[in-house]
Amino acid sequence: MEQQVVEIDDSLYSRQRYVLGDSAMKRMAHSAVLVYGMGGLGIEIAKNIALAGVKNLTVQDGKSAVIQDLGTQFFLREEDLGKNRAEASCSRLAELNPYVLLTALPSELNMESDLSYLTKYQCVILTEVPMTVQVQVNKFCRQQTPQIQFISADVFGVCCVGFCDFGDNFEIIDEDGEEPKEIFIEKISKGNPGVVTCFKNRVHGLESGDHVTFREINGMTALNGQTCPVKVLSPYTFEICDTSGAEFAPYEHGGIARQVKMPRTVSFNSLEQEILNPTLLTPDLCKFEAPANLHLGFLALHKYFEKFHRFPNIWCVEDGTTLVSIVKELNSELINKIASVDEDLIRLLSYTCLGGLAPLCAVLGGFVAQEGIKAVTGKFTPLKQWLYMDCREVINKSDAATTAMFTPRNDRYDAQRICLGQRKCERLAQLKLFMVGCGAIGCEMLKNYALLGIGQKQQGCITITDNDLIEKSNLNRQFLFRPADIQKPKSLTAANAVLQINPDLKIEAQQHKVCPQTEEKVYNDAFFEQQDIVVNALDNIEARRYVDSRCVTNQRALLESGTLGTKGHVQVIVPHLTESYSSQNDPMDESVPYCTLKSFPASIEHCIQWARDKFESSFAVKPDLFNKFWKQHGEATEIITKLKNGQSLDGAVQVSKMATNRSATWCQCVQLARLKFQKYFNHKAKHLLHIFPLDTRMQDGSLFWQSPKRPPIPQEFNIQNSLHFLFIVSTARLYAGVFNIPVTTWDTSVETIKSIIEDMKIPEYRPTNKRVVTDESVSKPAEDTTGSGDDLLDAANRLQASVSGDKVNQVFSPMNPVEFEKDDDTNSHIDFISTAANLRGAMYNIESIDRLKAKRIAGRIVPAIATTTATVSGLVTVELIKVIDELPIEVYKNAFLNLALPIIVLSEPGPVEKTTIKEGLTVTMWDRWEVTGTADFTLQQFLAYFKDKYGLEVTMVSHGVKMVYVPFMPGHKKRLPQQMVKLLKPSAGQRYMDLIISLEGAEDDDIACPPVRYYFGV
């Protein structure tokens, strides 16, 4: 049967489309998935798959909700206790995505079940299912044609497992989801094999086994259109096919090699095979033996259940010993036996297996949901085949000595109490936590906090802040929000939603930015000092660095994280122990030379940047300049007089041109747009070819127009060309908006546009000697906005003509500067940028792109998907549990993950760097020296403090940009007897100031010291 064409709702899925691509999204929209087991892990998987947008999602469970479920299952409420978990969760799951059909099956899956109902699904995901049933279901899935993709996963206490079997012949459409690489070519040798050298030794980024196709090669034209496998020789060279034959003429110049994503078929072993000979992913290289031990431990748990019809009792030493003995028996049956069993880990698994941690469910739930998406789309590389993880470090060793601390109390926190103990549960409840940002990561974090009971009403508090409002595109991954919440504040909405999960919490929701402007009155030192921990849920580097600096100043732990598509990171920042976020700098983006953007684009990205700049200049900067000019200078007649008298006025020349060209009607807007087309895409090309004809050569004899420079092709306007027509309409609409001119649907019709422009007289190109910049080191010149001489007189005459016209009020009325908005498809912003970029691309023979990609690049949209967000938030929350115990650095785990590959790498945080000031005195970025003065404390006494304490002379004292004391500056030594209070001038009630000092080092080198907090003592 022919599949129905699926229209992708870009307003909902835009960020996810950039991760998965449209073909994968459409395959997913035709797929059906079953998730069994609606406990903490199952609901996390189902939530992420529902947000992703499968066509049919069935949730199945034979169990009824109990009080302990509320500690991990965020879609159950107290009123659901006693109800079937699948049925109780279904309605809340259905709210996540209107395009997903949710079905609940309230039945148990066991050895007697008729599995024929599974044939309607492309992927089956099992949680909380005995191993014997898992094996039976896996066999059934493998027997079907086509085979059903099988996934199983479980969380037992502080340990978890995920397993994938996608059958004998699973096709991967795209292994990593990265954009295909494009490489400009310097030369290609004739030989067997031929060797490609990259232009200017730029890194190609390919791997052996990749494939590339060629285009635009001059000389060795036989390669154009060919696809060749690659063998990497160096970062700048790679081998291709045999180019020694007569059909391959010698290479001359130019050419681009583009990576080709080749589908790949992989095969999987069955669950039965993998039990005896597991293929293991190792996420934590510090715990290299853990996956193999956990594999045996999980198998032993299932054996224990089969034998005793129960799992080991909570923190029961006898049951732990029994489980260890079962592990040793199973080890003898494995094909690759482990050398020594980690008995401590197996015992922890036994002690905690009846419990569960919400953040561990989030980590595995995000990971497994992504595997489910791979199963139905073929996008990205599946897990081969087991993932085992543990977070045993969350268990406090001193608490573990008192097993009564882990005894259940028949409340919602029992599952985590079994893992963490009562003392730590109480500590979490008392926690004062500040989270910055309530977007995708923020929503997931809040869900984890609610399940853990962080910040409860008696002593704790969660403070959250976010100044954004909810947009429709947020709903795809910010799962606390619903369509009815659009345009409501994120922080307030998230707080209300999370209180539905756990009413015990105390949440203070704010809408301030955390920035220098709020540092004095809102997020001051006193505020930060009240917090136990700070969590970043931000999406920009500048804000992250600022919060990081505030945490360093106030010596507060910070948990930092972020996502980019399927990639994510977690950084643990602990005072006096680790480096901070700002200790490492990301590499700077390579800037594009001005001349490349202006005249010699080599890629569509250059064209989009040019179009974005034109948008800002034409519809934002110039209208804003126009308004400010008239607001500042007043009457036109006075301005004309001043200009005629030779008096320069900033912006007058530009404003006079804008007044002259300002449209008063829709017809004039269209005509202006048509003239812009001619200027940008016809006359510009002709001018370049006038200055640099096609046969122009450089001083060394090489052609001027060779890769990466592309000779332009003047574009001839054709209203029948949809690209040309859309450029005219979008440009005219933007000008109409700036000029306050109403536009109707009829105005933008082909008939209307054609009638306006068909009789226009389009000016011919007139050759000039206007200079074209070719030097890549030259920056964009500053624009002369004042003018002089004839420029001023011309400006005066233009303004005079405008004043004399019959529509003077319309000409000089305020304009409406446009603020770029990428997510409103009705405002023509992206239409202008995409059409302008593609027209410029056509002019330079650069491959065009679709509107969606133009929107991503121009809007600097960060690709995002709920699966990565869930996994990252879970990893962060695991580290939060550790931080409250003030553990040694080796216990904490930074993380890097890429769910596309899939990899998770856990590593020890970087230690804080120590600086030696002198022998016996070392400091770190976390240190702060404190000096307490009095009302009469002088600068001389302040300096003497450091001489007495450290034996070093102070060479400089400053506060912010103010130099308080520099010995060689005139008059500064006279300040020595002055009181610090008078020198620093604190505001009323100010207790201290943070000062920067330098100390005299060896050989007259100044030594940078920790900040000094000076207390006035008044």
Coordinates of N, CA, C and O in Angstrom, one line a residue, residues 43-139:
I43 N 8.8 5.2 31.2 CA 8.1 6.4 30.9 C 9.1 7.4 30.3 O 8.7 8.2 29.4
E44 N 10.4 7.3 30.7 CA 11.4 8.2 30.1 C 11.6 7.9 28.6 O 11.7 8.8 27.8
I45 N 11.7 6.6 28.3 CA 11.8 6.2 26.9 C 10.6 6.7 26.1 O 10.7 7.2 25.0
A46 N 9.4 6.4 26.6 CA 8.2 6.7 25.9 C 8.0 8.2 25.7 O 7.6 8.7 24.6
K47 N 8.4 9.0 26.7 CA 8.3 10.4 26.6 C 9.2 11.0 25.4 O 8.7 11.8 24.6
N48 N 10.4 10.5 25.4 CA 11.3 10.9 24.3 C 10.9 10.5 22.9 O 11.1 11.2 21.9
I49 N 10.3 9.3 22.8 CA 9.9 8.8 21.5 C 8.6 9.5 21.1 O 8.5 9.9 19.9
A50 N 7.8 9.9 22.0 CA 6.6 10.6 21.7 C 6.9 12.0 21.2 O 6.4 12.5 20.2
L51 N 7.9 12.7 21.9 CA 8.3 14.0 21.4 C 9.0 14.0 20.1 O 8.8 14.9 19.3
A52 N 9.7 12.9 19.7 CA 10.3 12.7 18.4 C 9.3 12.7 17.3 O 9.6 13.2 16.2
G53 N 8.2 12.0 17.5 CA 7.1 12.0 16.5 C 6.9 10.8 15.7 O 6.8 10.8 14.5
V54 N 6.9 9.6 16.4 CA 6.5 8.4 15.6 C 5.0 8.5 15.4 O 4.3 9.3 16.0
K55 N 4.5 7.6 14.4 CA 3.1 7.7 14.1 C 2.3 7.0 15.2 O 1.3 7.6 15.7
N56 N 2.7 5.8 15.6 CA 1.9 5.1 16.7 C 2.9 4.7 17.8 O 3.9 4.1 17.5
L57 N 2.5 5.0 19.0 CA 3.3 4.6 20.2 C 2.3 3.9 21.1 O 1.3 4.4 21.6
T58 N 2.7 2.6 21.4 CA 1.9 1.8 22.4 C 2.7 1.6 23.6 O 3.9 1.3 23.6
V59 N 2.1 1.9 24.8 CA 2.7 1.7 26.1 C 1.9 0.5 26.7 O 0.7 0.5 26.8
Q60 N 2.7 -0.5 27.2 CA 2.1 -1.7 27.8 C 2.7 -1.9 29.1 O 3.9 -1.8 29.4
D61 N 1.8 -2.4 30.1 CA 2.3 -2.7 31.4 C 1.2 -3.5 32.1 O 0.0 -3.2 32.0
G62 N 1.6 -4.5 32.9 CA 0.6 -5.3 33.6 C 0.6 -4.9 35.1 O -0.2 -5.4 35.8
K63 N 1.4 -4.0 35.5 CA 1.5 -3.6 36.9 C 0.6 -2.4 37.2 O 0.4 -1.5 36.4
S64 N 0.2 -2.4 38.5 CA -0.5 -1.2 39.0 C 0.5 -0.3 39.7 O 1.5 -0.7 40.3
A65 N 0.1 1.0 39.7 CA 1.0 2.0 40.4 C 1.0 1.9 41.9 O -0.1 1.7 42.5
V66 N 2.2 2.0 42.5 CA 2.4 2.0 43.9 C 3.1 3.3 44.3 O 3.6 4.0 43.5
I67 N 3.1 3.6 45.6 CA 3.6 4.8 46.1 C 5.1 5.0 45.7 O 5.5 6.1 45.4
Q68 N 5.9 3.9 45.6 CA 7.3 4.0 45.3 C 7.5 4.5 43.9 O 8.5 5.1 43.5
D69 N 6.5 4.2 43.0 CA 6.7 4.7 41.6 C 6.8 6.2 41.4 O 7.4 6.7 40.5
L70 N 6.2 6.9 42.4 CA 6.2 8.4 42.3 C 7.6 9.0 42.4 O 7.9 10.1 42.0
G71 N 8.6 8.2 42.8 CA 10.0 8.7 42.9 C 10.8 8.6 41.6 O 11.8 9.2 41.5
T72 N 10.2 7.9 40.6 CA 10.9 7.8 39.3 C 9.9 8.0 38.1 O 10.4 8.3 37.0
Q73 N 8.6 7.9 38.3 CA 7.7 7.9 37.2 C 6.9 9.3 37.2 O 6.0 9.5 38.0
F74 N 7.4 10.2 36.4 CA 6.9 11.6 36.5 C 5.5 11.8 35.9 O 4.9 12.9 36.1
F75 N 4.9 10.8 35.3 CA 3.5 11.0 34.7 C 2.5 10.2 35.6 O 1.4 10.0 35.2
L76 N 2.9 9.8 36.8 CA 1.9 9.3 37.7 C 1.7 10.2 38.9 O 2.6 11.0 39.3
R77 N 0.5 10.3 39.4 CA 0.1 11.2 40.5 C -0.4 10.3 41.7 O -0.7 9.1 41.5
E78 N -0.5 10.9 42.8 CA -1.0 10.1 44.0 C -2.4 9.5 43.7 O -2.7 8.4 44.1
E79 N -3.2 10.3 42.9 CA -4.6 9.7 42.6 C -4.5 8.6 41.7 O -5.6 7.9 41.5
D80 N -3.4 8.3 41.1 CA -3.2 7.1 40.2 C -2.8 5.8 40.9 O -2.8 4.8 40.2
L81 N -2.5 5.9 42.1 CA -2.1 4.7 42.9 C -3.2 3.6 42.8 O -4.4 3.9 43.0
G82 N -2.8 2.4 42.5 CA -3.8 1.3 42.3 C -4.2 1.1 40.9 O -4.8 0.1 40.5
K83 N -4.0 2.2 40.0 CA -4.4 2.1 38.6 C -3.3 1.4 37.8 O -2.1 1.4 38.2
N84 N -3.7 0.9 36.6 CA -2.7 0.3 35.7 C -1.7 1.4 35.3 O -2.2 2.5 34.9
R85 N -0.4 1.2 35.3 CA 0.5 2.3 35.0 C 0.5 2.8 33.6 O 0.6 3.9 33.3
A86 N 0.2 1.8 32.7 CA 0.1 2.2 31.2 C -1.1 3.1 31.0 O -1.0 4.2 30.4
E87 N -2.2 2.7 31.6 CA -3.4 3.5 31.4 C -3.4 4.8 32.1 O -3.8 5.9 31.5
A88 N -2.8 4.8 33.3 CA -2.7 6.1 34.0 C -1.8 7.1 33.4 O -1.9 8.3 33.5
S89 N -0.7 6.6 32.6 CA 0.3 7.5 32.0 C -0.2 8.0 30.6 O 0.4 9.0 30.1
C90 N -1.1 7.2 30.0 CA -1.3 7.4 28.6 C -1.8 8.8 28.2 O -1.3 9.4 27.3
S91 N -2.7 9.4 29.0 CA -3.3 10.7 28.7 C -2.2 11.8 28.8 O -2.2 12.7 27.9
R92 N -1.3 11.7 29.7 CA -0.3 12.7 29.9 C 0.8 12.6 28.8 O 1.3 13.6 28.3
L93 N 1.1 11.3 28.4 CA 2.0 11.1 27.3 C 1.4 11.7 26.0 O 2.1 12.3 25.2
A94 N 0.1 11.5 25.8 CA -0.6 12.0 24.6 C -0.5 13.5 24.4 O -0.5 14.0 23.3
E95 N -0.4 14.2 25.6 CA -0.4 15.7 25.5 C 0.9 16.2 24.9 O 1.0 17.3 24.5
L96 N 1.9 15.3 24.9 CA 3.3 15.8 24.4 C 3.3 16.1 22.9 O 4.1 16.9 22.5
N97 N 2.5 15.4 22.1 CA 2.7 15.5 20.7 C 1.3 15.2 20.0 O 0.9 14.0 20.0
P98 N 0.7 16.1 19.4 CA -0.6 15.9 18.7 C -0.5 14.9 17.5 O -1.5 14.4 17.1
Y99 N 0.7 14.7 17.0 CA 0.8 13.9 15.8 C 1.1 12.4 16.1 O 1.2 11.6 15.2
V100 N 1.2 12.1 17.4 CA 1.4 10.7 17.8 C 0.1 10.1 18.3 O -0.5 10.7 19.2
L101 N -0.2 8.9 17.8 CA -1.4 8.2 18.3 C -0.9 7.3 19.4 O -0.1 6.4 19.2
L102 N -1.4 7.6 20.7 CA -1.0 6.8 21.9 C -2.1 5.7 22.2 O -3.3 6.0 22.1
T103 N -1.6 4.5 22.5 CA -2.4 3.4 22.9 C -1.9 2.8 24.1 O -0.6 2.6 24.3
A104 N -2.7 2.4 25.1 CA -2.3 1.8 26.3 C -2.8 0.3 26.3 O -4.0 0.1 26.0
L105 N -1.9 -0.6 26.6 CA -2.2 -2.0 26.8 C -2.0 -2.4 28.2 O -0.9 -2.6 28.7
P106 N -3.1 -2.7 29.0 CA -3.0 -3.0 30.4 C -2.8 -4.5 30.6 O -3.6 -5.1 31.4
S107 N -1.8 -5.1 30.0 CA -1.7 -6.5 30.1 C -0.2 -6.9 30.3 O 0.7 -6.2 29.9
E108 N 0.0 -8.0 31.0 CA 1.4 -8.4 31.4 C 2.0 -9.2 30.2 O 1.3 -9.9 29.4
L109 N 3.3 -9.1 30.0 CA 4.0 -9.8 29.0 C 4.8 -10.9 29.7 O 5.6 -10.6 30.6
N110 N 4.4 -12.2 29.4 CA 5.1 -13.3 30.1 C 5.3 -14.5 29.1 O 5.1 -14.3 27.9
M111 N 5.8 -15.6 29.7 CA 6.1 -16.7 28.8 C 4.9 -17.3 28.1 O 5.0 -18.0 27.1
E112 N 3.7 -17.0 28.7 CA 2.4 -17.6 28.1 C 1.8 -16.6 27.1 O 0.8 -16.9 26.4
S113 N 2.4 -15.4 26.9 CA 1.7 -14.4 26.1 C 1.8 -14.8 24.6 O 2.7 -15.4 24.1
D114 N 0.7 -14.5 23.9 CA 0.6 -14.6 22.4 C 1.3 -13.4 21.8 O 0.8 -12.3 22.0
L115 N 2.4 -13.6 21.2 CA 3.2 -12.5 20.7 C 2.8 -12.0 19.3 O 3.5 -11.1 18.8
S116 N 1.8 -12.5 18.8 CA 1.4 -12.1 17.4 C 1.1 -10.6 17.3 O 1.2 -10.0 16.2
Y117 N 0.7 -10.0 18.4 CA 0.3 -8.6 18.3 C 1.5 -7.7 18.1 O 1.4 -6.6 17.7
L118 N 2.7 -8.3 18.3 CA 4.0 -7.5 18.1 C 4.3 -7.2 16.6 O 5.1 -6.4 16.3
T119 N 3.6 -8.0 15.7 CA 3.9 -7.8 14.3 C 3.5 -6.5 13.7 O 4.0 -6.1 12.6
K120 N 2.7 -5.7 14.4 CA 2.3 -4.4 13.9 C 3.4 -3.3 14.2 O 3.2 -2.2 13.8
Y121 N 4.4 -3.7 14.9 CA 5.4 -2.7 15.3 C 6.7 -2.9 14.6 O 7.1 -4.0 14.3
Q122 N 7.4 -1.8 14.3 CA 8.8 -1.9 13.7 C 9.8 -2.0 14.8 O 10.9 -2.5 14.5
C123 N 9.5 -1.6 16.0 CA 10.5 -1.7 17.1 C 9.8 -2.0 18.4 O 8.7 -1.4 18.7
V124 N 10.3 -2.9 19.1 CA 9.8 -3.3 20.4 C 10.9 -3.0 21.5 O 12.0 -3.5 21.3
I125 N 10.5 -2.3 22.5 CA 11.4 -1.9 23.6 C 10.8 -2.5 24.9 O 9.7 -2.1 25.3
L126 N 11.6 -3.3 25.6 CA 11.2 -3.9 26.8 C 11.9 -3.4 28.0 O 13.1 -3.2 28.0
T127 N 11.2 -3.1 29.1 CA 11.8 -2.8 30.4 C 11.1 -3.6 31.4 O 9.9 -4.0 31.3
E128 N 11.7 -3.9 32.5 CA 11.2 -4.7 33.7 C 10.6 -6.0 33.2 O 9.5 -6.4 33.7
V129 N 11.3 -6.7 32.4 CA 10.9 -8.0 31.9 C 11.9 -9.1 32.2 O 13.1 -8.8 32.0
P130 N 11.5 -10.2 32.7 CA 12.4 -11.3 33.0 C 13.3 -11.7 31.8 O 12.8 -11.6 30.7
M131 N 14.5 -12.1 32.0 CA 15.4 -12.5 30.9 C 14.8 -13.6 30.0 O 15.0 -13.5 28.8
T132 N 14.1 -14.5 30.6 CA 13.6 -15.6 29.8 C 12.5 -15.1 28.8 O 12.5 -15.5 27.7
V133 N 11.8 -14.1 29.3 CA 10.8 -13.5 28.4 C 11.5 -12.6 27.3 O 11.1 -12.6 26.2
Q134 N 12.5 -11.9 27.7 CA 13.3 -11.1 26.8 C 13.8 -12.0 25.6 O 13.7 -11.6 24.5
V135 N 14.4 -13.1 26.0 CA 14.9 -14.1 25.0 C 13.8 -14.5 24.1 O 14.0 -14.6 22.8
Q136 N 12.6 -14.9 24.6 CA 11.5 -15.4 23.8 C 11.0 -14.3 22.8 O 10.8 -14.6 21.7
V137 N 10.9 -13.1 23.3 CA 10.4 -12.0 22.5 C 11.5 -11.7 21.4 O 11.1 -11.4 20.2
N138 N 12.7 -11.7 21.8 CA 13.8 -11.5 20.8 C 13.8 -12.5 19.7 O 13.9 -12.1 18.5
K139 N 13.6 -13.7 20.0 CA 13.5 -14.8 19.0 C 12.3 -14.5 18.1 O 12.4 -14.7 16.8

